[in-house]
């Protein structure tokens, strides 16, 4: 393989890694929006929170693997608490989507400030576990093992999500609720419980992404800034509530990012937002969106 | 032909696949009170929405005052002299009855982009709004927010809002929907008074209202015109009875 | 005329307090007041959109930033550029930005509007960060001279004097807020409120909804730009994080919510609460934003109308009680 091809492949793997992480974050966001009609502005904060949990658990136990289990679960629990005690309350106030947006904005601010208060503003290092360090050679090319691990992990989660959504009764309810919220709640299903579950799973997935990203990006307060904004772009462009849209656009953005930085470093981030602005202006429901809000 | 103020020619409309209007030919003469009746789901509201510019027709034409207005937006049609009320009350809920009516009065007077004068200092607007409120018997509630009005008064406000721009043709979508007998009675009275000398198209399920108000009736069924005629002709038509009983079909 | 007397008294009190403030409070506190006035102007301009048009913008920093950068760049590149033209041009530039974006903004409402404004805000942020030849990147534009206010034949007021600058800011902000208040009372202002309540009906009454919205975006942008220009004059440095960061958009939303959504003067109260609170908390902790964030959540959940409504609710309850008591006495 020529060096140029090798560079392209490496760059593509790079983009794929980020695209997968982005998907983990964005799929939760889009599911929550599809089901509950809430655009959760605090979603990326859960990603960051989980990275900090990871750092803390590693500091205590010295094991990345334990952190990979515990941090997302802790994050998911925080998510459930937020849904049960804050979101559910504000939904009853009848402020419409402005109420949801403002509340989740407040939560995002509090999480970001709380993190700074507890762990300080400096960055913390989380080491890649020894078994995942180094490079592996495939077809004459060297890949960092850890990136391949992230891609694999994301695929496993994606598979689990697909299984729940398409093979279980709960998943059927969730999919039905995404396409017609009122009808499902009229069927006598305990929707608040389902909402709580979806919110919990959504934050848990963001949590997994947070842990996976921690060793790559180091843990610092601005950790979620880029992935958070990108996740919104994914949800908006892919269509509010559309999982298929989330997959396609996440991977696309991942590659756009990776190659954009390579070729037009100054304009890459602009392109993403320009793209989103255009899509929103002419197709306010996104490419794969169905429902008119 | 030249006396008709509104005409639709072979109008088609579908909601992403669901055919609702399948070739409607409607003719409304200048100065008449024209009722459109038909069973639930016949497409009456949809027809209103297409005529008044909320939706563009998929096929066919809408002709208003001799001009092809297919695809014109509501504000443009309003300026040409078409007004419309809604089946589901659609006023400015948080504004007072006075402010609601004033919204129409301002538009009628062509004050649409004025941002250099205080609106409460425009004496003639205030005077005209008060006149309208008195005419519709809402002057005592002028400072009450629309959503705090009684149901009957809120419906009256809905209809009056359609009239507040002083249109030549007004389209009323079930103005008495959900009213009690007494309320219906005074509503019919109000409608008769307000539409004096104008052209009116009214959708109505209450046959007493239809027969007491209308000069002519169009029956709509499955998105097509089933029959047109004077009230007593329509009353005795077998197809109309069938359509309403549900085993008719076209 | 009762109302006239009341208004007169309020103005006299306001002018007396505002006039005496710098002499009583000292320079440091006077500077806080400058910030407060600028921020209040910014919040009120955003409130035209949130409370009157009924759309939530997550990108108002864009207009603030355009105003601030216009002032900074004008003063930096054009020697001896006068004060008032700089201020007005900054407002116009921001208003123009609103007008340019309006064909896209008027098409959407609700969550999509919030996201679209967020996108434009971020777009501007990134553009200013990347085109450092013009904007200086994250370092920003600094080192420009603050021109004095020349009133020909009368005086030349030195804007570097804190007290003088304070008076200048107060005058500009009061005029700006009054113009916006007047606007809400005009026919167009009424139409805007109608759009918030029921834009379809506004359309059916013969108004052009999109044109009307475009005007309000331009107007709101104009005053946000003026606020940004004041910021540039006050700070002497304009950077992306200072004027275009997404927090700059979020902060006035908090002020509106804390003060009272749906009211005109609530956001001013909210600005006061927010700035004073921050100033107080800053003395004890570095993390003032944690407290404001918590306050924000509490307000959303427990006082969704903000403090103005809380106050009005208390007054109403008090009156009702007095009324009941007097009735009981009569009985
Ligand atoms: N927005 C919409 N999207 C999809 N289908 C619609 C929509 N609005 C109406 N329909 C369908 O179109 C058909 C005609 O509806 P329409 O409201 O025009 O009937 P109508 O004659 O006014 O009935 P009613 O007497 O109940 O008011 C119905 O089958 C209805 O379910
Ligand atoms: Mg109908």
JSON list of C-alpha atoms in Angstrom, two decimals, chain A residues 134-226:
[
{"chain": "A", "resi": 134, "resn": "UNK", "atom": "CA", "xyz": [0.16, -0.01, 21.11]},
{"chain": "A", "resi": 135, "resn": "UNK", "atom": "CA", "xyz": [-0.48, -0.78, 17.49]},
{"chain": "A", "resi": 136, "resn": "UNK", "atom": "CA", "xyz": [-1.73, -3.74, 15.60]},
{"chain": "A", "resi": 137, "resn": "UNK", "atom": "CA", "xyz": [-0.76, -4.55, 12.03]},
{"chain": "A", "resi": 138, "resn": "UNK", "atom": "CA", "xyz": [-3.50, -5.50, 9.64]},
{"chain": "A", "resi": 139, "resn": "UNK", "atom": "CA", "xyz": [-2.88, -5.88, 5.91]},
{"chain": "A", "resi": 140, "resn": "UNK", "atom": "CA", "xyz": [0.43, -4.13, 6.19]},
{"chain": "A", "resi": 141, "resn": "UNK", "atom": "CA", "xyz": [-1.01, -1.14, 8.01]},
{"chain": "A", "resi": 142, "resn": "UNK", "atom": "CA", "xyz": [-0.65, -0.17, 11.63]},
{"chain": "A", "resi": 143, "resn": "UNK", "atom": "CA", "xyz": [-3.66, 0.83, 13.68]},
{"chain": "A", "resi": 144, "resn": "UNK", "atom": "CA", "xyz": [-3.81, 2.00, 17.28]},
{"chain": "A", "resi": 145, "resn": "UNK", "atom": "CA", "xyz": [-5.51, -0.82, 19.16]},
{"chain": "A", "resi": 146, "resn": "UNK", "atom": "CA", "xyz": [-7.47, 1.54, 21.35]},
{"chain": "A", "resi": 147, "resn": "UNK", "atom": "CA", "xyz": [-9.27, 3.11, 18.39]},
{"chain": "A", "resi": 148, "resn": "UNK", "atom": "CA", "xyz": [-10.25, -0.26, 17.08]},
{"chain": "A", "resi": 149, "resn": "UNK", "atom": "CA", "xyz": [-11.47, -1.11, 20.56]},
{"chain": "A", "resi": 150, "resn": "UNK", "atom": "CA", "xyz": [-13.71, 1.98, 20.56]},
{"chain": "A", "resi": 151, "resn": "UNK", "atom": "CA", "xyz": [-15.17, 1.03, 17.20]},
{"chain": "A", "resi": 152, "resn": "UNK", "atom": "CA", "xyz": [-15.81, -2.50, 18.42]},
{"chain": "A", "resi": 153, "resn": "UNK", "atom": "CA", "xyz": [-17.35, -1.34, 21.67]},
{"chain": "A", "resi": 154, "resn": "UNK", "atom": "CA", "xyz": [-19.66, 1.04, 19.81]},
{"chain": "A", "resi": 155, "resn": "UNK", "atom": "CA", "xyz": [-20.72, -1.72, 17.47]},
{"chain": "A", "resi": 156, "resn": "UNK", "atom": "CA", "xyz": [-21.58, -3.93, 20.44]},
{"chain": "A", "resi": 157, "resn": "UNK", "atom": "CA", "xyz": [-23.69, -1.15, 21.96]},
{"chain": "A", "resi": 158, "resn": "UNK", "atom": "CA", "xyz": [-25.30, -0.42, 18.62]},
{"chain": "A", "resi": 159, "resn": "UNK", "atom": "CA", "xyz": [-26.17, -4.10, 18.33]},
{"chain": "A", "resi": 160, "resn": "UNK", "atom": "CA", "xyz": [-27.63, -4.19, 21.83]},
{"chain": "A", "resi": 161, "resn": "UNK", "atom": "CA", "xyz": [-29.68, -1.09, 21.10]},
{"chain": "A", "resi": 162, "resn": "UNK", "atom": "CA", "xyz": [-30.95, -2.54, 17.85]},
{"chain": "A", "resi": 163, "resn": "UNK", "atom": "CA", "xyz": [-31.87, -5.74, 19.67]},
{"chain": "A", "resi": 164, "resn": "UNK", "atom": "CA", "xyz": [-33.85, -3.90, 22.32]},
{"chain": "A", "resi": 165, "resn": "UNK", "atom": "CA", "xyz": [-35.57, -1.68, 19.80]},
{"chain": "A", "resi": 166, "resn": "UNK", "atom": "CA", "xyz": [-36.47, -4.28, 17.22]},
{"chain": "A", "resi": 167, "resn": "UNK", "atom": "CA", "xyz": [-36.74, -7.56, 19.08]},
{"chain": "A", "resi": 168, "resn": "UNK", "atom": "CA", "xyz": [-38.39, -6.75, 22.40]},
{"chain": "A", "resi": 169, "resn": "UNK", "atom": "CA", "xyz": [-41.84, -5.58, 23.42]},
{"chain": "A", "resi": 170, "resn": "UNK", "atom": "CA", "xyz": [-40.37, -2.56, 25.16]},
{"chain": "A", "resi": 171, "resn": "UNK", "atom": "CA", "xyz": [-38.58, -1.64, 21.95]},
{"chain": "A", "resi": 172, "resn": "UNK", "atom": "CA", "xyz": [-41.81, -1.93, 20.05]},
{"chain": "A", "resi": 173, "resn": "UNK", "atom": "CA", "xyz": [-43.46, 0.47, 22.46]},
{"chain": "A", "resi": 174, "resn": "UNK", "atom": "CA", "xyz": [-40.57, 2.90, 22.15]},
{"chain": "A", "resi": 175, "resn": "UNK", "atom": "CA", "xyz": [-40.65, 2.84, 18.37]},
{"chain": "A", "resi": 176, "resn": "UNK", "atom": "CA", "xyz": [-44.40, 3.29, 18.35]},
{"chain": "A", "resi": 177, "resn": "UNK", "atom": "CA", "xyz": [-44.08, 6.19, 20.77]},
{"chain": "A", "resi": 178, "resn": "UNK", "atom": "CA", "xyz": [-41.51, 7.89, 18.57]},
{"chain": "A", "resi": 179, "resn": "UNK", "atom": "CA", "xyz": [-43.88, 7.86, 15.63]},
{"chain": "A", "resi": 180, "resn": "UNK", "atom": "CA", "xyz": [-47.03, 8.68, 17.55]},
{"chain": "A", "resi": 181, "resn": "UNK", "atom": "CA", "xyz": [-46.70, 9.71, 21.17]},
{"chain": "A", "resi": 182, "resn": "UNK", "atom": "CA", "xyz": [-50.36, 10.32, 21.92]},
{"chain": "A", "resi": 183, "resn": "UNK", "atom": "CA", "xyz": [-51.58, 7.04, 20.53]},
{"chain": "A", "resi": 184, "resn": "UNK", "atom": "CA", "xyz": [-49.27, 4.96, 22.68]},
{"chain": "A", "resi": 185, "resn": "UNK", "atom": "CA", "xyz": [-50.09, 6.77, 25.88]},
{"chain": "A", "resi": 186, "resn": "UNK", "atom": "CA", "xyz": [-53.74, 6.16, 25.05]},
{"chain": "A", "resi": 187, "resn": "UNK", "atom": "CA", "xyz": [-53.06, 2.42, 25.07]},
{"chain": "A", "resi": 188, "resn": "UNK", "atom": "CA", "xyz": [-52.73, 2.29, 28.82]},
{"chain": "A", "resi": 189, "resn": "UNK", "atom": "CA", "xyz": [-48.98, 1.75, 28.89]},
{"chain": "A", "resi": 190, "resn": "UNK", "atom": "CA", "xyz": [-47.13, 3.28, 31.80]},
{"chain": "A", "resi": 191, "resn": "UNK", "atom": "CA", "xyz": [-45.42, 5.97, 29.76]},
{"chain": "A", "resi": 192, "resn": "UNK", "atom": "CA", "xyz": [-43.60, 7.73, 32.61]},
{"chain": "A", "resi": 193, "resn": "UNK", "atom": "CA", "xyz": [-41.74, 4.49, 33.32]},
{"chain": "A", "resi": 194, "resn": "UNK", "atom": "CA", "xyz": [-40.84, 4.07, 29.66]},
{"chain": "A", "resi": 195, "resn": "UNK", "atom": "CA", "xyz": [-39.68, 7.69, 29.51]},
{"chain": "A", "resi": 196, "resn": "UNK", "atom": "CA", "xyz": [-37.48, 7.11, 32.53]},
{"chain": "A", "resi": 197, "resn": "UNK", "atom": "CA", "xyz": [-36.01, 4.02, 30.93]},
{"chain": "A", "resi": 198, "resn": "UNK", "atom": "CA", "xyz": [-35.27, 5.76, 27.65]},
{"chain": "A", "resi": 199, "resn": "UNK", "atom": "CA", "xyz": [-33.73, 8.74, 29.39]},
{"chain": "A", "resi": 200, "resn": "UNK", "atom": "CA", "xyz": [-31.65, 6.42, 31.54]},
{"chain": "A", "resi": 201, "resn": "UNK", "atom": "CA", "xyz": [-30.45, 4.40, 28.56]},
{"chain": "A", "resi": 202, "resn": "UNK", "atom": "CA", "xyz": [-29.75, 7.55, 26.56]},
{"chain": "A", "resi": 203, "resn": "UNK", "atom": "CA", "xyz": [-27.55, 9.01, 29.29]},
{"chain": "A", "resi": 204, "resn": "UNK", "atom": "CA", "xyz": [-25.94, 5.64, 29.86]},
{"chain": "A", "resi": 205, "resn": "UNK", "atom": "CA", "xyz": [-24.88, 5.50, 26.23]},
{"chain": "A", "resi": 206, "resn": "UNK", "atom": "CA", "xyz": [-23.51, 9.01, 26.44]},
{"chain": "A", "resi": 207, "resn": "UNK", "atom": "CA", "xyz": [-21.72, 7.75, 29.54]},
{"chain": "A", "resi": 208, "resn": "UNK", "atom": "CA", "xyz": [-20.10, 4.86, 27.66]},
{"chain": "A", "resi": 209, "resn": "UNK", "atom": "CA", "xyz": [-18.91, 7.31, 25.04]},
{"chain": "A", "resi": 210, "resn": "UNK", "atom": "CA", "xyz": [-17.52, 9.54, 27.78]},
{"chain": "A", "resi": 211, "resn": "UNK", "atom": "CA", "xyz": [-15.47, 6.72, 29.28]},
{"chain": "A", "resi": 212, "resn": "UNK", "atom": "CA", "xyz": [-14.24, 5.61, 25.88]},
{"chain": "A", "resi": 213, "resn": "UNK", "atom": "CA", "xyz": [-13.17, 9.15, 25.03]},
{"chain": "A", "resi": 214, "resn": "UNK", "atom": "CA", "xyz": [-11.46, 9.84, 28.36]},
{"chain": "A", "resi": 215, "resn": "UNK", "atom": "CA", "xyz": [-8.07, 8.20, 27.59]},
{"chain": "A", "resi": 216, "resn": "UNK", "atom": "CA", "xyz": [-7.98, 9.70, 24.09]},
{"chain": "A", "resi": 217, "resn": "UNK", "atom": "CA", "xyz": [-8.88, 13.29, 24.84]},
{"chain": "A", "resi": 218, "resn": "UNK", "atom": "CA", "xyz": [-7.92, 13.63, 28.53]},
{"chain": "A", "resi": 219, "resn": "UNK", "atom": "CA", "xyz": [-10.56, 14.78, 31.00]},
{"chain": "A", "resi": 220, "resn": "UNK", "atom": "CA", "xyz": [-11.18, 18.51, 31.24]},
{"chain": "A", "resi": 221, "resn": "UNK", "atom": "CA", "xyz": [-14.21, 20.83, 31.56]},
{"chain": "A", "resi": 222, "resn": "UNK", "atom": "CA", "xyz": [-14.43, 21.64, 27.84]},
{"chain": "A", "resi": 223, "resn": "UNK", "atom": "CA", "xyz": [-14.37, 17.96, 26.93]},
{"chain": "A", "resi": 224, "resn": "UNK", "atom": "CA", "xyz": [-17.96, 17.83, 25.72]},
{"chain": "A", "resi": 225, "resn": "UNK", "atom": "CA", "xyz": [-18.00, 21.11, 23.84]},
{"chain": "A", "resi": 226, "resn": "UNK", "atom": "CA", "xyz": [-17.32, 19.76, 20.41]}
]
